[in-house]
Coordinates of N, CA and C in Angstrom, one line a residue:
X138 N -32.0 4.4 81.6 CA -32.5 5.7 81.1 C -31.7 5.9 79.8
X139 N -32.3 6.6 78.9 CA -31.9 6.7 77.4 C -31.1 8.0 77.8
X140 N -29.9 8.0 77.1 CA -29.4 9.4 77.0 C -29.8 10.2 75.5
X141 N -30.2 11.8 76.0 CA -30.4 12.0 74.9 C -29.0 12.7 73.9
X142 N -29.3 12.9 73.2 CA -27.6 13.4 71.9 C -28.1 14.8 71.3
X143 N -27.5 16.2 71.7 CA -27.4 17.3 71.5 C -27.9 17.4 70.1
X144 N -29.2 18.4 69.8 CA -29.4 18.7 68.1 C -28.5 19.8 67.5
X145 N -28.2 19.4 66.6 CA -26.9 20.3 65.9 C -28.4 21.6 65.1
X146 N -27.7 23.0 65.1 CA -28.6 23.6 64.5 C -28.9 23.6 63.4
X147 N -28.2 22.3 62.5 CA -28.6 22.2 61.2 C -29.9 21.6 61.0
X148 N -30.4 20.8 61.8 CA -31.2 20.4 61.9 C -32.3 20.6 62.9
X149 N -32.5 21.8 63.4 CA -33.5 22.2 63.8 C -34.3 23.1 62.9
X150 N -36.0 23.0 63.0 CA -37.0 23.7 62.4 C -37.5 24.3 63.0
X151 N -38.1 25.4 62.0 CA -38.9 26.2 62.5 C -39.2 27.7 61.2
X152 N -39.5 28.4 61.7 CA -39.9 30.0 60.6 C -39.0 30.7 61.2
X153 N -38.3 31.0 59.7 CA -37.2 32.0 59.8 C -37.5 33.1 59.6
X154 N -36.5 34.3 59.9 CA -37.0 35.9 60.0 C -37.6 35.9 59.1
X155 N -37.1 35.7 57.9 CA -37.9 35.9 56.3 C -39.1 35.7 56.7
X156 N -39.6 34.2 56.6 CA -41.0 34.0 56.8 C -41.6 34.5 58.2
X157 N -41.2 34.9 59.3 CA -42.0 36.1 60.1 C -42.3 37.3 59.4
X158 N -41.4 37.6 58.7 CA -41.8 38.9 58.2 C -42.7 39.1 56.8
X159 N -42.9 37.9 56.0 CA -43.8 37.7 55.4 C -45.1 37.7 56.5
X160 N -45.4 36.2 57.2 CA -46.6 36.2 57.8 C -47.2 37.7 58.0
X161 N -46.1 38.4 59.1 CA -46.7 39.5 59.3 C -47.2 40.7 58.3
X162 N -46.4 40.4 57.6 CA -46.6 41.3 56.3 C -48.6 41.2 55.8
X163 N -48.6 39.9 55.6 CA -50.0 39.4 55.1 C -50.8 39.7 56.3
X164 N -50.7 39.3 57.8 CA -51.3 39.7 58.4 C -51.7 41.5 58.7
X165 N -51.0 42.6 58.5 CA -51.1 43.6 58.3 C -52.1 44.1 57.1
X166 N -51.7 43.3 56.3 CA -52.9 43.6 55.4 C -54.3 43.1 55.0
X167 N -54.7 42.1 56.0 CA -56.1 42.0 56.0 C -56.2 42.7 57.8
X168 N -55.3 43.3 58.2 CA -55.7 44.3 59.5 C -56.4 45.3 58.9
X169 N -55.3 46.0 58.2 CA -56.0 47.3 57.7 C -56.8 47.4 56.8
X170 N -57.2 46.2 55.9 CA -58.2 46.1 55.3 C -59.7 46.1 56.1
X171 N -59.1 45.7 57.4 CA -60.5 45.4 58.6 C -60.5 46.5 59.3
X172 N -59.8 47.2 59.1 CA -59.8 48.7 60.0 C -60.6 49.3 58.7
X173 N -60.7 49.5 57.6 CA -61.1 50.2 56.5 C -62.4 49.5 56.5
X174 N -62.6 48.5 56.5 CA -64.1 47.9 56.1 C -65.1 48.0 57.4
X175 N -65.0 47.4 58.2 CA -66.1 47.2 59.4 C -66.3 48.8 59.8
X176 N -65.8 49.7 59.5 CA -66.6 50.9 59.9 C -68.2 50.9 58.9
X177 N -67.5 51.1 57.4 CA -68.7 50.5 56.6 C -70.1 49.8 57.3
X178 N -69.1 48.6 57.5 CA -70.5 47.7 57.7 C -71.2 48.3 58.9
X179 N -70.5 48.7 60.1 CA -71.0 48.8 61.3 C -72.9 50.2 60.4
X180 N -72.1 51.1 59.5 CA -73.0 51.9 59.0 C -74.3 51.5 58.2
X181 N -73.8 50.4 57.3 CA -75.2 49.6 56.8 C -75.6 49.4 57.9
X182 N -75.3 48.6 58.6 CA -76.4 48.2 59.8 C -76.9 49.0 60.9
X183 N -76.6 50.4 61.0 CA -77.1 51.5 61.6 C -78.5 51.9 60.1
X184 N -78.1 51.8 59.1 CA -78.9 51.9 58.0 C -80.1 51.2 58.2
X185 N -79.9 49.9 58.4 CA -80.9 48.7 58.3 C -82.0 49.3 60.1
X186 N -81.2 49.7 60.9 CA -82.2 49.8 62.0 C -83.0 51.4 62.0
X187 N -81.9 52.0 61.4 CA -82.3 53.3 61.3 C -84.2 53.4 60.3
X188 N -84.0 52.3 59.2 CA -85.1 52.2 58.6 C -86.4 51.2 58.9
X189 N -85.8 50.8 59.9 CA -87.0 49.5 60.8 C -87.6 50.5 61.7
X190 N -86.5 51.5 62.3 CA -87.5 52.6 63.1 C -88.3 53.6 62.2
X191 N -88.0 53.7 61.3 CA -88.8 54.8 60.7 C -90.1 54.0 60.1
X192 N -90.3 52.5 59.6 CA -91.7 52.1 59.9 C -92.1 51.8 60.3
X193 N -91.6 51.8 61.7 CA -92.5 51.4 63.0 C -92.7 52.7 63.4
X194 N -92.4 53.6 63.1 CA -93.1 55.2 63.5 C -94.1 55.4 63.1
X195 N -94.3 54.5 61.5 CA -95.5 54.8 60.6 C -95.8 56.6 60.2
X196 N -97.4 56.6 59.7 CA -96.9 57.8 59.2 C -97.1 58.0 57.2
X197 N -97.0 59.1 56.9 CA -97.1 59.7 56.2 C -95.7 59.0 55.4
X198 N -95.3 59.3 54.0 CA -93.9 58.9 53.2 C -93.3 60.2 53.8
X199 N -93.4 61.4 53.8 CA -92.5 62.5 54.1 C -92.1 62.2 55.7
X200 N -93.3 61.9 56.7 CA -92.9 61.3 58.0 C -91.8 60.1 58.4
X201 N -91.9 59.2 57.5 CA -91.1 58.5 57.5 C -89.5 58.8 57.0
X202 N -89.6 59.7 56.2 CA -88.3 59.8 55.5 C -87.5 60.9 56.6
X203 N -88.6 61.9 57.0 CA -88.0 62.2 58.4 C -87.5 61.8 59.7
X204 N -88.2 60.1 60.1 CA -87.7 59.8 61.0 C -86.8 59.5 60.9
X205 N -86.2 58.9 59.2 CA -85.0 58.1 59.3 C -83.7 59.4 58.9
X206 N -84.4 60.5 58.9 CA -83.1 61.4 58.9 C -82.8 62.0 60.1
X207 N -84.0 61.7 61.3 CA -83.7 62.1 62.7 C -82.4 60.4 63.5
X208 N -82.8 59.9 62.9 CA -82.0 58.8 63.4 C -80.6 58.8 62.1
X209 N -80.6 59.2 61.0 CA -79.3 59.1 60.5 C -78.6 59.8 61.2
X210 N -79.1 61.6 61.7 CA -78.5 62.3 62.6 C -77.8 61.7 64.1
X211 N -78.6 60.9 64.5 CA -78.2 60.6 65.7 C -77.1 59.2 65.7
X212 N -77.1 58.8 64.4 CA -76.8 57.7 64.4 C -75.1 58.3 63.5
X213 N -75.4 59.2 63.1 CA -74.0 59.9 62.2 C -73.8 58.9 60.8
X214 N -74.9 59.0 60.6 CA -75.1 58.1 58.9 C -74.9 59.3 57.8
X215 N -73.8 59.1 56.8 CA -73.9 59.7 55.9 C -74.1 59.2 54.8
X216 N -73.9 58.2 54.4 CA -74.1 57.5 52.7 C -75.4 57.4 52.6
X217 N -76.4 57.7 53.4 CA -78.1 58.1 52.7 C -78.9 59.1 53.3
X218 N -79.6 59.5 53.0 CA -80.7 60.4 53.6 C -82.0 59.8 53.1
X219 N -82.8 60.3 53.8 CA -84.1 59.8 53.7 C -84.4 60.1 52.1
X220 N -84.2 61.0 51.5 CA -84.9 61.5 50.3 C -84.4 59.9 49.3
X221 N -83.6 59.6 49.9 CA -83.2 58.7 49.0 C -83.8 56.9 49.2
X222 N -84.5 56.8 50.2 CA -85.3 55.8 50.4 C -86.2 55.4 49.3
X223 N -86.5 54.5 49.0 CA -87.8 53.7 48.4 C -89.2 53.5 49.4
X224 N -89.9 54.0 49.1 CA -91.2 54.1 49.9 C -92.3 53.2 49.3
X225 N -92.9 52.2 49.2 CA -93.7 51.2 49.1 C -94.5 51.6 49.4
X226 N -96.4 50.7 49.3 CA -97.0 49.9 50.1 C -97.7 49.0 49.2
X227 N -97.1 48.0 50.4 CA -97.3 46.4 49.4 C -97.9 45.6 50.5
X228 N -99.2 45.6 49.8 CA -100.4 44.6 51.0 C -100.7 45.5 52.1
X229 N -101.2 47.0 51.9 CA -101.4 47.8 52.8 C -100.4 48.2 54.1
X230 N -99.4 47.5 53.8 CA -98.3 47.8 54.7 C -97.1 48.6 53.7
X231 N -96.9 50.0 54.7 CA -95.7 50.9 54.3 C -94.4 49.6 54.0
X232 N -93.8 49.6 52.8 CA -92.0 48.9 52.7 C -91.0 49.7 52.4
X233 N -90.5 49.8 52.9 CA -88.7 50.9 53.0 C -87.6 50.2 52.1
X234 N -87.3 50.0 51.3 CA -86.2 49.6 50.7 C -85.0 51.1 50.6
X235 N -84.0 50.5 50.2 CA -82.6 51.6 50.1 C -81.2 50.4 49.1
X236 N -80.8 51.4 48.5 CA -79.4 50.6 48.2 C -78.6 52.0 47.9
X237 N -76.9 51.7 48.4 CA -76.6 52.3 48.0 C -75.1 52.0 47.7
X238 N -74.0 52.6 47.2 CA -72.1 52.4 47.1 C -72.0 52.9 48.1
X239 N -70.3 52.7 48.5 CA -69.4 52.9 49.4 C -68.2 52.5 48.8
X240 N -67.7 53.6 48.6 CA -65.9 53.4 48.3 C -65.3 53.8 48.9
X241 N -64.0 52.9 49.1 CA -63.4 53.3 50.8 C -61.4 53.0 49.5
X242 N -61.4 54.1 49.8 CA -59.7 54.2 49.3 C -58.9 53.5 50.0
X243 N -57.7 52.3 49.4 CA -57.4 51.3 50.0 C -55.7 52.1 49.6
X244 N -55.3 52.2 48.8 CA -54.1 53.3 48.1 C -54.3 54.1 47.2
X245 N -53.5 54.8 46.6 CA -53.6 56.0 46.2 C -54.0 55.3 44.7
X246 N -53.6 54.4 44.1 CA -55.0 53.6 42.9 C -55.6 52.4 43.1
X247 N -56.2 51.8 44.2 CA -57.0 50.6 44.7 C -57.7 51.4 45.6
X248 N -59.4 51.0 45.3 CA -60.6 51.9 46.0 C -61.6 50.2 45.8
X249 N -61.8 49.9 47.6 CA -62.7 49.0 47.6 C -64.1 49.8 47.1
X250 N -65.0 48.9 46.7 CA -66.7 49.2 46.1 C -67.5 48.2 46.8
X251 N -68.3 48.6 47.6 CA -69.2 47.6 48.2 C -70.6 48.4 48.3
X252 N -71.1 47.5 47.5 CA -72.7 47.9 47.3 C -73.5 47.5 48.6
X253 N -74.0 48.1 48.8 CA -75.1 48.0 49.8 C -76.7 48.0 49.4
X254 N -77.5 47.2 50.0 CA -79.5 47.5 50.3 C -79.5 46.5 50.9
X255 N -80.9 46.8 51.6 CA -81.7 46.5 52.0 C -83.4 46.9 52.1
X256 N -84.4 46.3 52.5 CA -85.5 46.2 53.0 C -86.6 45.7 53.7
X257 N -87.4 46.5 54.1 CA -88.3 45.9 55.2 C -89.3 44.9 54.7
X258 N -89.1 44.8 53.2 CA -89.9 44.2 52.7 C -89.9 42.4 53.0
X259 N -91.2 41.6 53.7 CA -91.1 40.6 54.1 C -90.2 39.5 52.8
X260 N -90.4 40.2 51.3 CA -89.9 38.9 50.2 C -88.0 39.2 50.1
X261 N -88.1 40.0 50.7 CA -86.5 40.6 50.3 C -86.3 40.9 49.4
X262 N -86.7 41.7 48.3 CA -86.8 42.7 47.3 C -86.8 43.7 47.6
X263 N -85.5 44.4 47.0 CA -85.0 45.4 47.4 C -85.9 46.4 45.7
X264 N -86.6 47.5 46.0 CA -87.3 48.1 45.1 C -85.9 48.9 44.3
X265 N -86.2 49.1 43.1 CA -85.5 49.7 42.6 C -86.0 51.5 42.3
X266 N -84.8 52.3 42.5 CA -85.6 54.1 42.8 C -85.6 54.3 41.6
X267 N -86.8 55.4 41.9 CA -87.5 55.7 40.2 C -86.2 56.5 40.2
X268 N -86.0 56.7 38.6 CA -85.4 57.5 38.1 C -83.7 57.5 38.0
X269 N -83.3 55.8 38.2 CA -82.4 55.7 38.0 C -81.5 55.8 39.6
X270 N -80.5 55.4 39.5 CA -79.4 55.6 40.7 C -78.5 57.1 40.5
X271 N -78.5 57.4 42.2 CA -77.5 58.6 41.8 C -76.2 58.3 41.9

């Protein structure tokens, strides 16, 4: 049987306090970056269904813009209202496009910007709203 010979601690490895407290350092900050972002997203994509039901309601352009303000209600959507929809019809079919910002304050001078659209539209062309962005 081999004997084994005690390792002196000079030569053991491994991550020292320092670098734990880095890692975690870095790791905290793509947490809270993910605590600030995925609310966002979770809302575009209340966006994106919110506007798949309002053309499957069909309907009138004022009908529509209503349903997707009965479901932004229920859905607690704030960054659009219906008035702000793009209303189509391309190939006798009603298309819903939307785009819009989202700035989410990261510190007191760093503010993430994430653009948002979408549409129902089968080519993925997102229409652009008359009269400019607000």
């Amino acid at each position: 049987m081999q004997d084994r010979k005690p390792v002196s601690s000079t030569k053991q490895q491994g991550i020292s306090l320092t670098g734990l407290i880095l890692v975690l350092m870095v790791l905290g900050v793509f947490a809270l970056l993910a605590i600030k972002v995925v609310p966002s997203y979770l809302e575009f994509r209340a966006v994106r269904d919110g506007i798949a039901r309002a053309k499957a309601a069909g309907g009138s352009v004022s009908e529509m813009r209503q349903a997707f303000d009965k479901s932004a209600e229920i859905n607690n959507i704030d960054a659009i209202r219906g008035r702000d929809l793009v209303i189509g019809n391309e190939g006798g079919s009603p298309q819903i496009s939307f785009a819009y910002e989202k700035r989410i304050p990261l510190t007191a001078r760093a503010t993430l910007v994430i653009d948002y659209d979408g549409t129902t539209d089968p080519s993925g062309v997102v229409a652009a709203k008359e009269g400019g962005s607000n």
